[in-house]
Tab-separated table of C-alpha atoms and ligand atoms in Angstrom:
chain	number	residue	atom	x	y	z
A	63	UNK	CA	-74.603	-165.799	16.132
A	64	UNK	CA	-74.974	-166.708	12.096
A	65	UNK	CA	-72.432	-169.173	12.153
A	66	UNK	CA	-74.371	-171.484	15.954
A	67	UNK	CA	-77.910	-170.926	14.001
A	68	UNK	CA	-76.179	-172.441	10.551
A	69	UNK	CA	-74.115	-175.143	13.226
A	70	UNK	CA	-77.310	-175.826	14.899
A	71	UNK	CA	-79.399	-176.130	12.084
A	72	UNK	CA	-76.990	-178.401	10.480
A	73	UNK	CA	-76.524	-180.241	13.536
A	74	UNK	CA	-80.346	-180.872	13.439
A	75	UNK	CA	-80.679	-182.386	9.941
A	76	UNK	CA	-77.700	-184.394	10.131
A	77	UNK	CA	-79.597	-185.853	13.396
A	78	UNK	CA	-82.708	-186.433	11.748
A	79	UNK	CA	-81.156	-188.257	8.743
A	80	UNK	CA	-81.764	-191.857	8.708
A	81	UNK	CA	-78.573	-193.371	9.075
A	82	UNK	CA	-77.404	-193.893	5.128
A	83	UNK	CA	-77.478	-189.894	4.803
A	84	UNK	CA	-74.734	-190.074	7.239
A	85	UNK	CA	-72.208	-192.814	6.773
A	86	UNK	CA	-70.944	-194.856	3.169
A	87	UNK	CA	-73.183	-197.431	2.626
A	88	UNK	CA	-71.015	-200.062	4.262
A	89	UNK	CA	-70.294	-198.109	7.420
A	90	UNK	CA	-72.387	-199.351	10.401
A	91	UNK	CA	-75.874	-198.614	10.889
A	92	UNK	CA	-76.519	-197.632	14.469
A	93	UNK	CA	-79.245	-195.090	14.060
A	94	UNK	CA	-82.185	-196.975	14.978
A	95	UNK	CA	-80.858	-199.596	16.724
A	96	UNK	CA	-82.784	-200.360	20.235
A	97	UNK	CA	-80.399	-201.907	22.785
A	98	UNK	CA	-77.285	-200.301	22.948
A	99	UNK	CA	-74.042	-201.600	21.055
A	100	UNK	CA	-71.494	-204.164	23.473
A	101	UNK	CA	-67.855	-203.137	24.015
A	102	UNK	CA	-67.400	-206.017	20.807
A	103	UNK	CA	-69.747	-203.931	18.457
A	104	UNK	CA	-68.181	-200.522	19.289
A	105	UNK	CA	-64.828	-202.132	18.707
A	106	UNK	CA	-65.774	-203.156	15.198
A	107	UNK	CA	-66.697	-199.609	15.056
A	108	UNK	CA	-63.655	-198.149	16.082
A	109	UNK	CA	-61.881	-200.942	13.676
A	110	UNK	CA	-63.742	-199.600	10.496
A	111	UNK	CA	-62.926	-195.549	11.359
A	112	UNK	CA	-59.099	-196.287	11.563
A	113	UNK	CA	-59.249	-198.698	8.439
A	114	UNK	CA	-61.771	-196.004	6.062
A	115	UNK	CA	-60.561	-192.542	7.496
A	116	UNK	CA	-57.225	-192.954	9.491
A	117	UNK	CA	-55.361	-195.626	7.799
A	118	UNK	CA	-56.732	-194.664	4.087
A	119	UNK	CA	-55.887	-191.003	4.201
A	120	UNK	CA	-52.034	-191.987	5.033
A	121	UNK	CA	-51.679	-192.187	9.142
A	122	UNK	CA	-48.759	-195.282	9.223
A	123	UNK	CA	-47.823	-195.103	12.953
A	124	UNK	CA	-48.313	-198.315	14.486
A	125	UNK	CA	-48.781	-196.587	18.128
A	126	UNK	CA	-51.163	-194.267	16.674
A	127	UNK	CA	-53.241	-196.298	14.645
A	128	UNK	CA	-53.624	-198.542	17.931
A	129	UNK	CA	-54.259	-195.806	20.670
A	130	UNK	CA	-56.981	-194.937	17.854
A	131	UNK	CA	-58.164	-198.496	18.085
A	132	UNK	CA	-58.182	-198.630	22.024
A	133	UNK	CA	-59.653	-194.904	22.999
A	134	UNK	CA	-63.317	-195.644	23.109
A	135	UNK	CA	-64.351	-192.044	21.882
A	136	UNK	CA	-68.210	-192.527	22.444
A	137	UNK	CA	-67.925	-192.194	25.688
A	138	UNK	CA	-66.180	-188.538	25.368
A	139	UNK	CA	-69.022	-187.062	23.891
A	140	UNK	CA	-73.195	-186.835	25.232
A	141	UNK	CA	-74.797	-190.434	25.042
A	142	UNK	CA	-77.411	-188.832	22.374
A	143	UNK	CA	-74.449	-188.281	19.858
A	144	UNK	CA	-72.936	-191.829	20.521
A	145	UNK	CA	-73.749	-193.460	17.640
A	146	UNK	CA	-71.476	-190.763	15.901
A	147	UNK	CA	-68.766	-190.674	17.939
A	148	UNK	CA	-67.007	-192.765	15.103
A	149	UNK	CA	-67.997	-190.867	12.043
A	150	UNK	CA	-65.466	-188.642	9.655
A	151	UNK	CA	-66.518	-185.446	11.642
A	152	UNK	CA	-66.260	-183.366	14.716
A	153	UNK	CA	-69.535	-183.443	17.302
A	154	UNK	CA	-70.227	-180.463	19.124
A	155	UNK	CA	-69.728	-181.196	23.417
A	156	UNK	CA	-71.089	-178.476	24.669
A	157	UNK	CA	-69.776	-174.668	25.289
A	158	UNK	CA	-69.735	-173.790	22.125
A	159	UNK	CA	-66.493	-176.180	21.291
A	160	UNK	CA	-66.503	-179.372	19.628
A	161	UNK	CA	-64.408	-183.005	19.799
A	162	UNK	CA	-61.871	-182.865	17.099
A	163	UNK	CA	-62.797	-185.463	13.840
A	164	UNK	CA	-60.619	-188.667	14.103
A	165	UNK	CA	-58.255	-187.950	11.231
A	166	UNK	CA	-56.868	-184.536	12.731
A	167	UNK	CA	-56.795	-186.240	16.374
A	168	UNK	CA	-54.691	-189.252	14.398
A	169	UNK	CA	-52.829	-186.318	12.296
A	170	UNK	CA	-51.255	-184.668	15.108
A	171	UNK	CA	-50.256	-187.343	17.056
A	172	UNK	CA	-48.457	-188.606	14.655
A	173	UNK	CA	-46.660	-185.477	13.511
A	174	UNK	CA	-46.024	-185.071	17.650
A	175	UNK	CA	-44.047	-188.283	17.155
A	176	UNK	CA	-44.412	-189.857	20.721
A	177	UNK	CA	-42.892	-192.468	22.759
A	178	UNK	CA	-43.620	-194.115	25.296
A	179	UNK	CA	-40.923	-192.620	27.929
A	180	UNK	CA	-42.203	-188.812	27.070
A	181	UNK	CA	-43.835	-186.197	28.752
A	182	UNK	CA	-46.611	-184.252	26.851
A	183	UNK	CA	-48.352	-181.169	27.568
A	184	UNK	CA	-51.551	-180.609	25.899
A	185	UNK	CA	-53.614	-176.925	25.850
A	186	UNK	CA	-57.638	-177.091	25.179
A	187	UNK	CA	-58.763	-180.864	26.919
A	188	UNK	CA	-62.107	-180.447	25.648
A	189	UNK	CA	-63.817	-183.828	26.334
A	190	UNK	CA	-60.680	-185.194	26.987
A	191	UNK	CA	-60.452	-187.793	23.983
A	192	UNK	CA	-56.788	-186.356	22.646
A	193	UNK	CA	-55.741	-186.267	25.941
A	194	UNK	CA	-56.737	-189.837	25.990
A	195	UNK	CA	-54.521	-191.017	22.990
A	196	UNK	CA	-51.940	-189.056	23.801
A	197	UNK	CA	-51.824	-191.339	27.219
A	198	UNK	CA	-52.207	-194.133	25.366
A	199	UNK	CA	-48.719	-193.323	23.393
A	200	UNK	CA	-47.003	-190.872	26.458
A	201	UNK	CA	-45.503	-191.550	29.929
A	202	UNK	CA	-47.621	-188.345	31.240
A	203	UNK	CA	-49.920	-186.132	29.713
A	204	UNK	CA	-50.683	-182.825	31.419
A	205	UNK	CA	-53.566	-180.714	29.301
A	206	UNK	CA	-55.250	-177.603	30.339
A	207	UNK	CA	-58.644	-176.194	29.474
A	208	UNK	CA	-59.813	-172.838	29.885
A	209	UNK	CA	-63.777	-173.658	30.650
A	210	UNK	CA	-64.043	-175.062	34.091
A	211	UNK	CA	-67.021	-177.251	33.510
A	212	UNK	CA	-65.343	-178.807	30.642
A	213	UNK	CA	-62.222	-179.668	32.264
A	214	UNK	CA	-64.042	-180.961	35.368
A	215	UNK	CA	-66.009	-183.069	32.449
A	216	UNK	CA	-63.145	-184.637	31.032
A	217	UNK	CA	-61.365	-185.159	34.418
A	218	UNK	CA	-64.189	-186.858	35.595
A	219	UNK	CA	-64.489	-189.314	31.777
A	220	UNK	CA	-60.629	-189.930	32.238
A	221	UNK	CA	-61.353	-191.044	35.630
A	222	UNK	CA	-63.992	-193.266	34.841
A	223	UNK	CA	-61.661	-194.905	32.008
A	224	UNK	CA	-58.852	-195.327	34.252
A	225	UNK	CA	-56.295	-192.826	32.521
A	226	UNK	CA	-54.257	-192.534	35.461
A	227	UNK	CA	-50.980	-190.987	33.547
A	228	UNK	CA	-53.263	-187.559	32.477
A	229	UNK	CA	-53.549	-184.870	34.292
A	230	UNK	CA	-56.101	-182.197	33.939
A	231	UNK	CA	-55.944	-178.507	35.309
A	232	UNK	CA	-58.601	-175.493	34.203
A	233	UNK	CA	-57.038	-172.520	32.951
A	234	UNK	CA	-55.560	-170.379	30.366
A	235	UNK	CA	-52.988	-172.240	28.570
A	236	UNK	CA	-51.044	-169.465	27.253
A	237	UNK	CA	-48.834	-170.009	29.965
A	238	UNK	CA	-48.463	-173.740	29.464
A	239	UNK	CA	-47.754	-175.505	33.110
A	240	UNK	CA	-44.421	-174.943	34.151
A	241	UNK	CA	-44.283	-176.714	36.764
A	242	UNK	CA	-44.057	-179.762	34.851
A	243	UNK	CA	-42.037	-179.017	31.703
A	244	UNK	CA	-40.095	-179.084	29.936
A	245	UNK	CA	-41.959	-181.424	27.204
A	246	UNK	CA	-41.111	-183.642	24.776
A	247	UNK	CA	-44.217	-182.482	22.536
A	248	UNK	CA	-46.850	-180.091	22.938
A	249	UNK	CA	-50.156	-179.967	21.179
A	250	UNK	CA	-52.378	-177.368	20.723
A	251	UNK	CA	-56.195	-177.931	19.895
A	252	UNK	CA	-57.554	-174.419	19.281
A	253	UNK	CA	-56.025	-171.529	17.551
A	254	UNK	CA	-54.321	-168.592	18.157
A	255	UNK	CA	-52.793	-165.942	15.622
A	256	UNK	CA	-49.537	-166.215	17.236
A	257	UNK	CA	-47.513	-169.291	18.726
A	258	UNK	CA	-47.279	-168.553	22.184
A	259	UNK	CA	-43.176	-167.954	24.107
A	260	UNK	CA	-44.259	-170.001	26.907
A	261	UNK	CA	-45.038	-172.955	24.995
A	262	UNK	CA	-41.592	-172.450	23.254
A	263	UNK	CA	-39.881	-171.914	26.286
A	264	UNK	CA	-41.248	-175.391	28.112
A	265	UNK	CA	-40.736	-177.135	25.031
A	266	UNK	CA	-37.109	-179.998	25.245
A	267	UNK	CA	-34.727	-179.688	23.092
A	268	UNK	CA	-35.359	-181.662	20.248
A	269	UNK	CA	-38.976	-181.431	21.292
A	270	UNK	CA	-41.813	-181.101	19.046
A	271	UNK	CA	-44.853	-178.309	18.945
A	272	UNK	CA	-47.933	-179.428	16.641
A	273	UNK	CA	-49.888	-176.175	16.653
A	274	UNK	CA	-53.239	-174.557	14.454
A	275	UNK	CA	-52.211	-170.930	13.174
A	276	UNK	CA	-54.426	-168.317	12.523
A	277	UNK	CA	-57.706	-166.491	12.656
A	278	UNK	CA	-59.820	-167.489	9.343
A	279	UNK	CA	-57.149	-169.133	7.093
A	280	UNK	CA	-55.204	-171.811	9.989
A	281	UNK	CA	-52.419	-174.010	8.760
A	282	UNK	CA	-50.954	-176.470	11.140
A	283	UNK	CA	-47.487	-175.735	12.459
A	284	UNK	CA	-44.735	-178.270	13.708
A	285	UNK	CA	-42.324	-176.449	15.177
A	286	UNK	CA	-38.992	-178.627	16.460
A	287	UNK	CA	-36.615	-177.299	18.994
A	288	UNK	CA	-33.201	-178.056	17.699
A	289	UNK	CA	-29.814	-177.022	19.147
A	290	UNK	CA	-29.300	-174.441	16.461
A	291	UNK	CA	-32.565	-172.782	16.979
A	292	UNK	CA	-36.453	-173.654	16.424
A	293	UNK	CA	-37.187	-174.489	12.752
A	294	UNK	CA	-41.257	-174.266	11.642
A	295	UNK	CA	-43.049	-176.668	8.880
A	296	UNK	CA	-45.918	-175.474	7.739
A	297	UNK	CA	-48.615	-178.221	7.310
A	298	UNK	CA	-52.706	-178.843	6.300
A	299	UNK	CA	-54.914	-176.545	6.686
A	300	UNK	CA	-57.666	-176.783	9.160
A	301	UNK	CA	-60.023	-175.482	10.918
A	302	UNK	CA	-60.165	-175.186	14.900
A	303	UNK	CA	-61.925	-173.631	17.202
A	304	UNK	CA	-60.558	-170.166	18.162
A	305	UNK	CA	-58.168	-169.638	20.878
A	306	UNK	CA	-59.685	-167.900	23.587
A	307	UNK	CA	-58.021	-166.035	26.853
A	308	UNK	CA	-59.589	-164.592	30.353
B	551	LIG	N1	-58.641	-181.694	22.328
B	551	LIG	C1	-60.065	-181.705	22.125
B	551	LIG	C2	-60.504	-180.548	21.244
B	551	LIG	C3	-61.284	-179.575	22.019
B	551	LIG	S1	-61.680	-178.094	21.145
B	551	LIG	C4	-60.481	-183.039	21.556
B	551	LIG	O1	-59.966	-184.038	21.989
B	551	LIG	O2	-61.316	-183.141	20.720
B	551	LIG	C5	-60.478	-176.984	21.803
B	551	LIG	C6	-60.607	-176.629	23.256
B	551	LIG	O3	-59.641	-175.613	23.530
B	551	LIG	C7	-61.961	-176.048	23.671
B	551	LIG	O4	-62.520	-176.863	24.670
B	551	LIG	C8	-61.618	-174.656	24.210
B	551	LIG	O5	-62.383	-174.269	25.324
B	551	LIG	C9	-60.139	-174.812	24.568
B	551	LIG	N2	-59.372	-173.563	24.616
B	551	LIG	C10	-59.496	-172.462	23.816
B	551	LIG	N3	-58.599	-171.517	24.171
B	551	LIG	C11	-57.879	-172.023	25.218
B	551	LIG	C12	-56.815	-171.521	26.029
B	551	LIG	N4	-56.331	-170.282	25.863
B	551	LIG	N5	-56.336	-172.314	27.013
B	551	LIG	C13	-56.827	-173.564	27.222
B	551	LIG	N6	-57.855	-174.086	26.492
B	551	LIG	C14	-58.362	-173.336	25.501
């Protein structure tokens, strides 16, 4: 209950802030602009986030850094938050759960290390923007989400966009989705203490698992399925939203 009153109060100064509080001095000034930006503007938008917080902090995959440059993430999140929808942050969408900042989106992609003829499962759809990239860069993307009304949300915004190759279902994803596996890469975009069998078990051989571990401390996890047995690299440390279950 402490930590929504200190999110929401945040929330609400960071909202009021004229729009230098917000952004580096050169990044783009959409708070109190009138009409609303064309597909150009938000591009030039989208442009500046992959050059200042993807491309700056190390991200080097060509695929990635262009699926960042084509998934127009404002319209994943409420039209009042928008004009932030390119910012170095995550955005709250509702439920309690929040859109995942850029960098981390552009992070685990790349450490999924996708192409184009793969299959990819994701578990916690959110809004539906990673499930978005991950189409961009995938053959199919299946990705579950365990609140209904979010899931229906972000079937309904991949719909809109024309994302035919991702597939959404509501429920728990501790269980992955069976029916479709095995996977090339999973991704995981909330955390549990433990990395779940049934995600190991759909996992391909030679498939790879990008995964948040653990309750208050969370490192990221790739975990690749090799002949010999799985083999785990510990990553960053981060911060996701905690895995939940029925
Ligand atoms: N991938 C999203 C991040 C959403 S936050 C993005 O693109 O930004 C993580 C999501 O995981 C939340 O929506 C939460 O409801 C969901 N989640 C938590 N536990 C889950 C579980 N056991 N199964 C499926 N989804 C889960």
């Amino acid at each position: 209950m402490l930590i929504l009153t200190i999110f929401l109060l945040f929330s609400l100064i960071l909202l009021g802030q004229p729009s230098w509080v917000l952004g580096s001095q050169n990044s783009p000034s959409l708070a109190g602009q009138h009409t609303n930006p064309t597909a150009e503007q938000w591009a030039v938008y989208r442009q500046q986030m992959v050059v200042e917080q993807i491309r700056a902090r190390g991200i080097r995959s060509p695929a990635v850094l262009e699926a960042l440059l084509t998934v127009p993430r404002h319209r994943f999140v409420d039209s009042s938050l928008a004009q932030f929808a390119y910012r170095d942050y995550p955005l709250p969408i509702g439920y309690g759960q929040t859109i995942s900042q850029p960098y981390i989106v552009a992070y685990m992609s790349e450490a999924a290390a996708i192409s184009p003829e793969e299959r990819v499962l994701e578990i916690g759809t959110g809004c539906g923007y990673q499930a978005a990239v991950l189409g961009e860069l995938a053959q199919e993307v299946y990705t579950i989400e365990i609140i209904p009304e979010l899931a229906e949300g972000a079937r309904r915004t991949l719909q809109a966009l024309s994302y035919q190759n991702v597939h959404v279902k509501a429920g728990d994803g501790y269980q992955g989705w069976a029916e479709h596996a095995p996977y090339d890469a999973i991704l995981v975009t909330a955390a549990p203490d433990h990395i779940p069998q049934p995600l190991i078990d759909q996992l391909a051989l030679n498939g790879r698992m990008v995964i948040p571990v653990g309750k208050w401390y969370q490192e990221l996890v790739v975990l690749t399925k090799k002949p010999e047995g799985v083999s785990k690299q510990r990553t960053i440390p981060v911060r996701f939203v905690p895995w939940r279950s029925h």
